[in-house]
Backbone as a ProteinNet text record, in pm:
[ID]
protein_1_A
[PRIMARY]
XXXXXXXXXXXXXXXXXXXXXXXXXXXXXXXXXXXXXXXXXXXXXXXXXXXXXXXXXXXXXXXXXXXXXXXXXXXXXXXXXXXXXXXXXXXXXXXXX
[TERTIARY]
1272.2	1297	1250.3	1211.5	1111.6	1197.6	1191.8	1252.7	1181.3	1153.5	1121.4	1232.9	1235.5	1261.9	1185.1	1223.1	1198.6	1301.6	1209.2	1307.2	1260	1354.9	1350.4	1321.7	1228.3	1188.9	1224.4	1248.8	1306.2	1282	1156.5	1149.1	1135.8	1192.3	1241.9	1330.8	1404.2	1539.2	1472	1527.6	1527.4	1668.4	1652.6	1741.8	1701.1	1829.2	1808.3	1721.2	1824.6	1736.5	1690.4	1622.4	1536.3	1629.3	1629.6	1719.4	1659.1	1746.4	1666.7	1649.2	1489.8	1415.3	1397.4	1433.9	1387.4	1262.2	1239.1	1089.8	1052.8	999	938.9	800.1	783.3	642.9	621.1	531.5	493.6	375.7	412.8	274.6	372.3	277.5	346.2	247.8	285.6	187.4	52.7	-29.5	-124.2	-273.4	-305.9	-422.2	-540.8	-621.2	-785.6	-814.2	-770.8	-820.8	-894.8	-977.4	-1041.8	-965	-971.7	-902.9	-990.8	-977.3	-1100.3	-1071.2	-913.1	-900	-859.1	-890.5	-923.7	-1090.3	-1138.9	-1300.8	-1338.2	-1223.4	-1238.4	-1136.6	-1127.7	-1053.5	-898.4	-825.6	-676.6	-601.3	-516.7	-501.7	-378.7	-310.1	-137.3	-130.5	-73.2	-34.6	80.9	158.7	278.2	263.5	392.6	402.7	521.9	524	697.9	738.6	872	924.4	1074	1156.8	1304.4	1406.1	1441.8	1586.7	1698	1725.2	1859.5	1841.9	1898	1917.5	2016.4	2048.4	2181.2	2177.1	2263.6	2247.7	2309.6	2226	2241	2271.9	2364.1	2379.5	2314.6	2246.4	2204	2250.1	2258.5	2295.7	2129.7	2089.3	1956.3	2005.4	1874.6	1914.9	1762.2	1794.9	1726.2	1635.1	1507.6	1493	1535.6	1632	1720.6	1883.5	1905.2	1990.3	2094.6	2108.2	2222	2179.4	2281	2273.9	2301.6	2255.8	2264.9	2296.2	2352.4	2332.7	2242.4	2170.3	2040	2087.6	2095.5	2082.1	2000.3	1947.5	1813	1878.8	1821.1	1758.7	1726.2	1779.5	1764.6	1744.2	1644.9	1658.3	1741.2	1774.7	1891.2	1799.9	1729.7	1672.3	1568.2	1474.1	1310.1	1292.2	1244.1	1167.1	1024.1	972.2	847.9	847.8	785	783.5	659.2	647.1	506.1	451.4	335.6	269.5	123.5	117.3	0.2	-171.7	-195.4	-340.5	-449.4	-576.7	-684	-764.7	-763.7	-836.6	-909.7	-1073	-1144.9	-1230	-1249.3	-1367.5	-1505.6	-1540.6	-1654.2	-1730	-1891.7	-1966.4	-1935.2	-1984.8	-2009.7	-2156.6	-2204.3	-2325.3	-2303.4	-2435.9	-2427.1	-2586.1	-2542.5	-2653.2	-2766.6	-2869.8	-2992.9	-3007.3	-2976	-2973.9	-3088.3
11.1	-132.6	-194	-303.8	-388.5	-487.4	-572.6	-672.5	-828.2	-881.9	-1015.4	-1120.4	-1204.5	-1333.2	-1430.8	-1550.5	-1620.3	-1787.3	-1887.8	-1994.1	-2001.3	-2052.9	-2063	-2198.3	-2221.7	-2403.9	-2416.4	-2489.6	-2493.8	-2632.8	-2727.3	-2842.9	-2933.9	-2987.9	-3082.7	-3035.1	-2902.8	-2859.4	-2757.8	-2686.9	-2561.8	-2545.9	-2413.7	-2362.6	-2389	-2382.7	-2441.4	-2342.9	-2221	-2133	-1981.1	-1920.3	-1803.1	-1699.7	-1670.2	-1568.1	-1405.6	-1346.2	-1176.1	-1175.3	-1159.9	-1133.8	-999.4	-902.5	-781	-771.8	-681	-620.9	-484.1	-418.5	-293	-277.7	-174.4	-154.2	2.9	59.5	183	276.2	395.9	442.7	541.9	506	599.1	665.8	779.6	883.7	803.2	841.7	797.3	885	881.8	997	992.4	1005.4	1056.7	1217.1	1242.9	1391.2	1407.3	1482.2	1536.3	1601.2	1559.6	1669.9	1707.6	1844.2	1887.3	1858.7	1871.5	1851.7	1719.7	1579	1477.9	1444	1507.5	1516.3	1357	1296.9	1216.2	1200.1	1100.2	1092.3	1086.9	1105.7	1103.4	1008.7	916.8	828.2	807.7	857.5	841.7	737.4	640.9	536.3	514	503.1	440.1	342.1	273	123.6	174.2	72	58.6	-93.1	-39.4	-122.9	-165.7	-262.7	-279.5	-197.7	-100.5	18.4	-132.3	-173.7	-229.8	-350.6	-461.6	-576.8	-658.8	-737.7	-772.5	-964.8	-1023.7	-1184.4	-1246.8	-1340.5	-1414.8	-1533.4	-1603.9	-1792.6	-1851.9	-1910.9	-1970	-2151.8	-2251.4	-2350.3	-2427.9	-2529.6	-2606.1	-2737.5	-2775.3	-2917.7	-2977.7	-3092.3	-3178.7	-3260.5	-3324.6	-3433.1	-3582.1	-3592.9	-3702.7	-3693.2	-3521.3	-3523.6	-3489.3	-3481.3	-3391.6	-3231.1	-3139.4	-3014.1	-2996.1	-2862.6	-2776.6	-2621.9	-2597.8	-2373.4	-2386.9	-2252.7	-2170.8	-2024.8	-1939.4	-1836.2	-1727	-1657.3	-1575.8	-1403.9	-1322.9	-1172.7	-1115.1	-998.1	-923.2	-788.7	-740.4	-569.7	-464.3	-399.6	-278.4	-184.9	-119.9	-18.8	-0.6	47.9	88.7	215.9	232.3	343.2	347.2	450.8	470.3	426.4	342	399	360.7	471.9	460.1	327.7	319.6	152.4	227.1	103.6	136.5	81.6	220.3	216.1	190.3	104.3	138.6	222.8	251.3	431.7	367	387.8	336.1	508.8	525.5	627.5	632.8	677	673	828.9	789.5	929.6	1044.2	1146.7	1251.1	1279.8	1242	1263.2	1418.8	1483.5	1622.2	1648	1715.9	1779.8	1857.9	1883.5	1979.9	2068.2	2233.1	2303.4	2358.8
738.6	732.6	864.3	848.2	997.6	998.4	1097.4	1108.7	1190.4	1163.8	1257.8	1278	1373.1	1368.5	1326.8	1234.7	1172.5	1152.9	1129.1	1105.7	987.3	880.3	775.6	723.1	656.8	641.5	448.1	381.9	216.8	242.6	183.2	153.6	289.3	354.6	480.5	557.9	513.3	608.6	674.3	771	821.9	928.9	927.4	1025.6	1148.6	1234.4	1384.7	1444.6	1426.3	1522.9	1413.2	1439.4	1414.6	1303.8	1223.6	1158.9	1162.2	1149.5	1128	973.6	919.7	846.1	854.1	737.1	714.6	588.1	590.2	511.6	509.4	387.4	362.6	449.7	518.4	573.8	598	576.5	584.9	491.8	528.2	410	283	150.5	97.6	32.6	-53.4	-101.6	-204.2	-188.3	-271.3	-298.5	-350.1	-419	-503.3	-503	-626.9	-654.7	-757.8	-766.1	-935.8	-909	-1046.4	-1095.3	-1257.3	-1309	-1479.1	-1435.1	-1536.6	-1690.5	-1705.7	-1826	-1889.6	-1809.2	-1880.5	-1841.9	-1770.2	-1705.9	-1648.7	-1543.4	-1511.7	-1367.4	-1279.9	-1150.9	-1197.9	-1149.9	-1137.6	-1018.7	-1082.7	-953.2	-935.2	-799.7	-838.6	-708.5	-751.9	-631.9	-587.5	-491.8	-442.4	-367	-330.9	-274.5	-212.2	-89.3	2.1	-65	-149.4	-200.5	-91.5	-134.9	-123.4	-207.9	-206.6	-269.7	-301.6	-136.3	-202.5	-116	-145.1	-99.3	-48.3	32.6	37.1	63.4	-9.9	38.2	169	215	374.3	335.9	420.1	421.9	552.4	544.9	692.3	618.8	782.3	703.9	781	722.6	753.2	730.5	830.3	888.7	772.5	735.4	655.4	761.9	739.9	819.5	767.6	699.5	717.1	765.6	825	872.4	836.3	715.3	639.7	582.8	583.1	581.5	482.3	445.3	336.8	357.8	266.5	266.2	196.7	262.7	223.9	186	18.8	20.8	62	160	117.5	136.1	54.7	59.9	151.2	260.9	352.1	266.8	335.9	284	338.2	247.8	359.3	357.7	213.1	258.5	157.6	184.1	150.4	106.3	-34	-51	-140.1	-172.5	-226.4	-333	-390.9	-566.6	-623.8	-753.9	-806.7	-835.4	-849.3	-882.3	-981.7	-1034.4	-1146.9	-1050.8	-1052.6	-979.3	-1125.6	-1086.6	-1149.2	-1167.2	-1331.7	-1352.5	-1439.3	-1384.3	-1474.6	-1483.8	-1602.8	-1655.9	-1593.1	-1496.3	-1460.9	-1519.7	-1544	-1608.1	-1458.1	-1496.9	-1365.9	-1344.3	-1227.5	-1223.2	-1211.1	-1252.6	-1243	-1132.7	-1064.4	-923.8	-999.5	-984.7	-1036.6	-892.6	-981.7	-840	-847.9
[MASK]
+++++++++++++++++++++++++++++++++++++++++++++++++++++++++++++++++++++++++++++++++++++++++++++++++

């Protein structure tokens, strides 16, 4: 999990000052392999997703001066998960030895 500071802007309001913003970042498994018995590439992809989430109140100032609550989404915690890669059929060139 990463974290920045951030002010939060929703229309004309924002927060006074900076909130802690979390986010997924990292590498996860990902791959191309032949495989003889569909006679074409094999493609397994992953992504860094959000596992679990948790809700924030910040309050924001309008520019006419009246306030509001703001709900937003913090991440607690991050993991891998599969994602749908593009598998397109390509021919096999074959070498002349």
């Amino acid at each position: 999990v990463q974290r920045e500071q951030s002010v939060i802007t929703v229309s004309n309001c924002r927060s006074s000052q900076p909130v802690n913003i979390t986010y997924c970042a990292g590498h996860c498994g990902s791959s191309s392999k032949y495989s003889a018995e569909a006679n074409m590439m094999m493609h397994k992809c992953e992504c860094c997703q959000e596992a679990t989430t948790s809700q924030r109140q910040v309050e924001l100032t309008c520019a006419n001066g009246s306030k509001v609550q703001h709900n937003y989404s913090i991440v607690e915690t991050c993991h891998c998960t599969r994602a749908q890669c593009e598998t397109t059929p390509k021919p096999q060139r074959r070498r002349r030895r």
